[in-house]
């Protein structure tokens, strides 16, 4: 009779476990759970369906801009124009819809024309950004700073600083009818856009080329990637998503506001960076960006519900950005990136 020997349990790979725990999206899940528990203890309303529905409405436009920002930052660039672009797109949509409504056109034609106007406007701004960077040779920060100022100024010029209403009454109905106490039609569109862009980043050649350019643009050129053409496409995507964001705001409010995009570029950058997208380019996860946007928009709602001045939101977001960049530095020193996909 032979004796059986038991193999000792293999020790847990400490480095692998540490790497998992330091993943930005894993950390953010913990931060989100702690934040929800904190605000719920102080005000149970925070954990209600009503509060979550409001958070989702604030999250959606930030998420759209943050998706575009994630692609841009992964390439090693930045897009400061998305906030003013969102406002400009919303105003373009409002002006077209008002003109067609006053001209007696049908609701379907009017809404379709307004949607096209917003998307085309957003893509034009994105195209200008891409060409300034790839053809003129401006740094992304300078190029998008210029279009940020130009877009904000143009929005004020065409509106006179006032909101543009007068579109079809159907817009408010489409934008605010709730399904299941949480979702609206525009929010469903945002979720579909998120799912598609998530797959594009993680599963397609477009996503792989985006990472490759951010990791080493010289090597990407040597591998046959058309870097300049790809960068133009990335900024076009960012502009297109700003257009969708402008539409979301318009359908929610029923008017185009020249100030609707103010500060949104910072919220989008914060969501991407907090989510683990490296400012040095080459790495980032859409899952992290989703959580980053959810955290930054939940903070404001939580502060309001517990009676704290909303201005403290910027302090909290600033602390989160500092912590996120600190984790990125730790990962870089230890040879770990935030990952891809």
PDB file of C-alpha atoms in Angstrom, residues 164-322:
ATOM      1  CA  UNK A 164     -32.291  79.444 -27.843  1.00  0.00           C
ATOM      2  CA  UNK A 165     -35.725  77.822 -27.557  1.00  0.00           C
ATOM      3  CA  UNK A 166     -38.650  77.594 -29.971  1.00  0.00           C
ATOM      4  CA  UNK A 167     -38.132  74.054 -31.264  1.00  0.00           C
ATOM      5  CA  UNK A 168     -40.753  71.295 -31.480  1.00  0.00           C
ATOM      6  CA  UNK A 169     -42.655  70.485 -28.275  1.00  0.00           C
ATOM      7  CA  UNK A 170     -41.952  66.812 -29.023  1.00  0.00           C
ATOM      8  CA  UNK A 171     -38.302  67.372 -28.069  1.00  0.00           C
ATOM      9  CA  UNK A 172     -39.098  67.663 -24.355  1.00  0.00           C
ATOM     10  CA  UNK A 173     -41.251  64.543 -24.491  1.00  0.00           C
ATOM     11  CA  UNK A 174     -38.548  62.532 -26.237  1.00  0.00           C
ATOM     12  CA  UNK A 175     -35.868  63.775 -23.896  1.00  0.00           C
ATOM     13  CA  UNK A 176     -37.606  63.308 -20.563  1.00  0.00           C
ATOM     14  CA  UNK A 177     -40.006  60.367 -20.837  1.00  0.00           C
ATOM     15  CA  UNK A 178     -38.709  57.765 -18.390  1.00  0.00           C
ATOM     16  CA  UNK A 179     -38.615  54.015 -18.844  1.00  0.00           C
ATOM     17  CA  UNK A 180     -38.320  51.915 -15.700  1.00  0.00           C
ATOM     18  CA  UNK A 181     -37.890  55.055 -13.542  1.00  0.00           C
ATOM     19  CA  UNK A 182     -34.249  55.356 -14.661  1.00  0.00           C
ATOM     20  CA  UNK A 183     -33.778  55.477 -18.412  1.00  0.00           C
ATOM     21  CA  UNK A 184     -34.731  58.036 -21.009  1.00  0.00           C
ATOM     22  CA  UNK A 185     -34.328  57.727 -24.784  1.00  0.00           C
ATOM     23  CA  UNK A 186     -31.237  60.008 -24.876  1.00  0.00           C
ATOM     24  CA  UNK A 187     -29.689  58.031 -22.006  1.00  0.00           C
ATOM     25  CA  UNK A 188     -30.287  54.779 -23.880  1.00  0.00           C
ATOM     26  CA  UNK A 189     -28.491  56.311 -26.879  1.00  0.00           C
ATOM     27  CA  UNK A 190     -25.543  57.222 -24.625  1.00  0.00           C
ATOM     28  CA  UNK A 191     -25.347  53.644 -23.311  1.00  0.00           C
ATOM     29  CA  UNK A 192     -25.347  52.292 -26.872  1.00  0.00           C
ATOM     30  CA  UNK A 193     -22.583  54.727 -27.865  1.00  0.00           C
ATOM     31  CA  UNK A 194     -20.586  53.645 -24.812  1.00  0.00           C
ATOM     32  CA  UNK A 195     -20.945  49.954 -25.684  1.00  0.00           C
ATOM     33  CA  UNK A 196     -19.871  50.512 -29.303  1.00  0.00           C
ATOM     34  CA  UNK A 197     -16.847  52.692 -28.475  1.00  0.00           C
ATOM     35  CA  UNK A 198     -15.807  50.300 -25.702  1.00  0.00           C
ATOM     36  CA  UNK A 199     -15.676  47.466 -28.230  1.00  0.00           C
ATOM     37  CA  UNK A 200     -13.883  49.663 -30.769  1.00  0.00           C
ATOM     38  CA  UNK A 201     -11.170  50.530 -28.241  1.00  0.00           C
ATOM     39  CA  UNK A 202     -10.660  47.003 -26.968  1.00  0.00           C
ATOM     40  CA  UNK A 203     -11.389  44.750 -29.933  1.00  0.00           C
ATOM     41  CA  UNK A 204     -10.645  46.512 -33.206  1.00  0.00           C
ATOM     42  CA  UNK A 205      -7.639  47.613 -35.229  1.00  0.00           C
ATOM     43  CA  UNK A 206      -8.657  51.233 -34.629  1.00  0.00           C
ATOM     44  CA  UNK A 207      -8.229  50.677 -30.904  1.00  0.00           C
ATOM     45  CA  UNK A 208      -4.904  48.865 -31.309  1.00  0.00           C
ATOM     46  CA  UNK A 209      -3.552  51.664 -33.471  1.00  0.00           C
ATOM     47  CA  UNK A 210      -4.699  54.225 -30.905  1.00  0.00           C
ATOM     48  CA  UNK A 211      -2.673  52.479 -28.198  1.00  0.00           C
ATOM     49  CA  UNK A 212       0.296  52.006 -30.521  1.00  0.00           C
ATOM     50  CA  UNK A 213       0.499  55.696 -31.391  1.00  0.00           C
ATOM     51  CA  UNK A 214       0.352  56.693 -27.741  1.00  0.00           C
ATOM     52  CA  UNK A 215       2.994  54.143 -26.759  1.00  0.00           C
ATOM     53  CA  UNK A 216       5.498  55.116 -29.469  1.00  0.00           C
ATOM     54  CA  UNK A 217       4.426  57.140 -32.492  1.00  0.00           C
ATOM     55  CA  UNK A 218       7.804  56.655 -34.196  1.00  0.00           C
ATOM     56  CA  UNK A 219       7.539  52.871 -33.936  1.00  0.00           C
ATOM     57  CA  UNK A 220       3.909  53.071 -35.079  1.00  0.00           C
ATOM     58  CA  UNK A 221       5.008  54.865 -38.262  1.00  0.00           C
ATOM     59  CA  UNK A 222       7.688  52.234 -38.781  1.00  0.00           C
ATOM     60  CA  UNK A 223       5.017  49.554 -38.511  1.00  0.00           C
ATOM     61  CA  UNK A 224       3.093  51.134 -41.371  1.00  0.00           C
ATOM     62  CA  UNK A 225       0.406  52.959 -39.344  1.00  0.00           C
ATOM     63  CA  UNK A 226      -0.756  56.240 -40.879  1.00  0.00           C
ATOM     64  CA  UNK A 227      -0.291  58.210 -37.671  1.00  0.00           C
ATOM     65  CA  UNK A 228      -1.514  61.582 -38.929  1.00  0.00           C
ATOM     66  CA  UNK A 229      -4.611  60.153 -40.593  1.00  0.00           C
ATOM     67  CA  UNK A 230      -5.433  58.174 -37.460  1.00  0.00           C
ATOM     68  CA  UNK A 231      -5.016  61.204 -35.213  1.00  0.00           C
ATOM     69  CA  UNK A 232      -7.434  63.176 -37.382  1.00  0.00           C
ATOM     70  CA  UNK A 233      -9.967  60.342 -36.995  1.00  0.00           C
ATOM     71  CA  UNK A 234      -9.512  60.329 -33.213  1.00  0.00           C
ATOM     72  CA  UNK A 235     -10.183  64.074 -32.964  1.00  0.00           C
ATOM     73  CA  UNK A 236     -13.124  63.691 -35.344  1.00  0.00           C
ATOM     74  CA  UNK A 237     -14.511  61.058 -32.967  1.00  0.00           C
ATOM     75  CA  UNK A 238     -14.040  63.387 -30.007  1.00  0.00           C
ATOM     76  CA  UNK A 239     -15.873  66.155 -31.886  1.00  0.00           C
ATOM     77  CA  UNK A 240     -18.676  63.798 -32.912  1.00  0.00           C
ATOM     78  CA  UNK A 241     -19.204  62.740 -29.291  1.00  0.00           C
ATOM     79  CA  UNK A 242     -19.293  66.399 -28.237  1.00  0.00           C
ATOM     80  CA  UNK A 243     -22.068  66.808 -30.807  1.00  0.00           C
ATOM     81  CA  UNK A 244     -23.987  63.916 -29.240  1.00  0.00           C
ATOM     82  CA  UNK A 245     -23.443  65.568 -25.856  1.00  0.00           C
ATOM     83  CA  UNK A 246     -24.898  68.821 -27.162  1.00  0.00           C
ATOM     84  CA  UNK A 247     -27.938  66.893 -28.399  1.00  0.00           C
ATOM     85  CA  UNK A 248     -28.349  65.232 -25.000  1.00  0.00           C
ATOM     86  CA  UNK A 249     -28.459  68.618 -23.257  1.00  0.00           C
ATOM     87  CA  UNK A 250     -30.852  70.052 -25.844  1.00  0.00           C
ATOM     88  CA  UNK A 251     -33.288  67.150 -25.628  1.00  0.00           C
ATOM     89  CA  UNK A 252     -33.160  67.289 -21.834  1.00  0.00           C
ATOM     90  CA  UNK A 253     -33.811  71.038 -21.533  1.00  0.00           C
ATOM     91  CA  UNK A 254     -35.610  71.828 -24.785  1.00  0.00           C
ATOM     92  CA  UNK A 255     -33.276  74.735 -25.519  1.00  0.00           C
ATOM     93  CA  UNK A 256     -29.698  75.455 -26.501  1.00  0.00           C
ATOM     94  CA  UNK A 257     -27.661  77.274 -23.865  1.00  0.00           C
ATOM     95  CA  UNK A 258     -24.390  79.063 -24.713  1.00  0.00           C
ATOM     96  CA  UNK A 259     -23.027  78.118 -21.271  1.00  0.00           C
ATOM     97  CA  UNK A 260     -24.055  74.443 -21.237  1.00  0.00           C
ATOM     98  CA  UNK A 261     -20.519  73.225 -21.925  1.00  0.00           C
ATOM     99  CA  UNK A 262     -18.629  75.448 -19.502  1.00  0.00           C
ATOM    100  CA  UNK A 263     -16.193  73.414 -17.440  1.00  0.00           C
ATOM    101  CA  UNK A 264     -17.223  70.143 -19.065  1.00  0.00           C
ATOM    102  CA  UNK A 265     -13.804  69.665 -20.639  1.00  0.00           C
ATOM    103  CA  UNK A 266     -12.266  69.515 -17.168  1.00  0.00           C
ATOM    104  CA  UNK A 267     -14.892  67.032 -16.006  1.00  0.00           C
ATOM    105  CA  UNK A 268     -14.174  64.835 -19.035  1.00  0.00           C
ATOM    106  CA  UNK A 269     -10.401  64.951 -18.542  1.00  0.00           C
ATOM    107  CA  UNK A 270     -10.865  64.221 -14.840  1.00  0.00           C
ATOM    108  CA  UNK A 271     -13.069  61.199 -15.592  1.00  0.00           C
ATOM    109  CA  UNK A 272     -10.488  59.754 -17.990  1.00  0.00           C
ATOM    110  CA  UNK A 273      -7.476  60.414 -15.752  1.00  0.00           C
ATOM    111  CA  UNK A 274      -9.202  59.265 -12.564  1.00  0.00           C
ATOM    112  CA  UNK A 275     -10.227  56.180 -14.545  1.00  0.00           C
ATOM    113  CA  UNK A 276      -6.592  55.326 -15.223  1.00  0.00           C
ATOM    114  CA  UNK A 277      -5.958  56.727 -18.697  1.00  0.00           C
ATOM    115  CA  UNK A 278      -2.315  57.732 -18.642  1.00  0.00           C
ATOM    116  CA  UNK A 279      -1.501  61.350 -19.457  1.00  0.00           C
ATOM    117  CA  UNK A 280       1.713  59.987 -20.981  1.00  0.00           C
ATOM    118  CA  UNK A 281      -0.323  58.042 -23.562  1.00  0.00           C
ATOM    119  CA  UNK A 282      -0.429  54.384 -24.492  1.00  0.00           C
ATOM    120  CA  UNK A 283      -2.703  52.981 -21.777  1.00  0.00           C
ATOM    121  CA  UNK A 284      -6.196  53.302 -20.416  1.00  0.00           C
ATOM    122  CA  UNK A 285      -9.391  51.341 -19.860  1.00  0.00           C
ATOM    123  CA  UNK A 286     -12.924  52.339 -20.785  1.00  0.00           C
ATOM    124  CA  UNK A 287     -14.146  50.608 -17.627  1.00  0.00           C
ATOM    125  CA  UNK A 288     -12.057  53.032 -15.599  1.00  0.00           C
ATOM    126  CA  UNK A 289     -13.410  56.026 -17.505  1.00  0.00           C
ATOM    127  CA  UNK A 290     -16.992  54.892 -16.830  1.00  0.00           C
ATOM    128  CA  UNK A 291     -16.287  54.677 -13.104  1.00  0.00           C
ATOM    129  CA  UNK A 292     -14.352  57.954 -13.137  1.00  0.00           C
ATOM    130  CA  UNK A 293     -17.277  59.781 -14.743  1.00  0.00           C
ATOM    131  CA  UNK A 294     -19.727  58.147 -12.335  1.00  0.00           C
ATOM    132  CA  UNK A 295     -17.661  59.180  -9.319  1.00  0.00           C
ATOM    133  CA  UNK A 296     -17.165  62.786 -10.443  1.00  0.00           C
ATOM    134  CA  UNK A 297     -20.880  63.271 -11.134  1.00  0.00           C
ATOM    135  CA  UNK A 298     -22.019  61.426  -7.996  1.00  0.00           C
ATOM    136  CA  UNK A 299     -19.919  63.673  -5.769  1.00  0.00           C
ATOM    137  CA  UNK A 300     -21.986  66.763  -6.614  1.00  0.00           C
ATOM    138  CA  UNK A 301     -25.291  65.011  -5.946  1.00  0.00           C
ATOM    139  CA  UNK A 302     -24.005  63.611  -2.668  1.00  0.00           C
ATOM    140  CA  UNK A 303     -22.684  66.965  -1.468  1.00  0.00           C
ATOM    141  CA  UNK A 304     -25.989  68.666  -2.241  1.00  0.00           C
ATOM    142  CA  UNK A 305     -27.978  65.988  -0.391  1.00  0.00           C
ATOM    143  CA  UNK A 306     -25.866  66.301   2.764  1.00  0.00           C
ATOM    144  CA  UNK A 307     -26.036  70.096   2.701  1.00  0.00           C
ATOM    145  CA  UNK A 308     -22.470  70.879   1.607  1.00  0.00           C
ATOM    146  CA  UNK A 309     -21.806  73.702  -0.854  1.00  0.00           C
ATOM    147  CA  UNK A 310     -21.437  72.306  -4.411  1.00  0.00           C
ATOM    148  CA  UNK A 311     -18.161  74.224  -4.822  1.00  0.00           C
ATOM    149  CA  UNK A 312     -16.515  71.529  -2.699  1.00  0.00           C
ATOM    150  CA  UNK A 313     -17.015  69.191  -5.661  1.00  0.00           C
ATOM    151  CA  UNK A 314     -13.959  70.677  -7.351  1.00  0.00           C
ATOM    152  CA  UNK A 315     -11.877  70.122  -4.205  1.00  0.00           C
ATOM    153  CA  UNK A 316     -12.882  66.453  -4.058  1.00  0.00           C
ATOM    154  CA  UNK A 317     -12.271  65.947  -7.790  1.00  0.00           C
ATOM    155  CA  UNK A 318      -8.875  67.639  -7.484  1.00  0.00           C
ATOM    156  CA  UNK A 319      -7.923  65.256  -4.682  1.00  0.00           C
ATOM    157  CA  UNK A 320      -9.087  62.279  -6.749  1.00  0.00           C
ATOM    158  CA  UNK A 321      -7.054  63.445  -9.768  1.00  0.00           C
ATOM    159  CA  UNK A 322      -3.940  63.806  -7.589  1.00  0.00           C
TER     160      UNK A 322
END
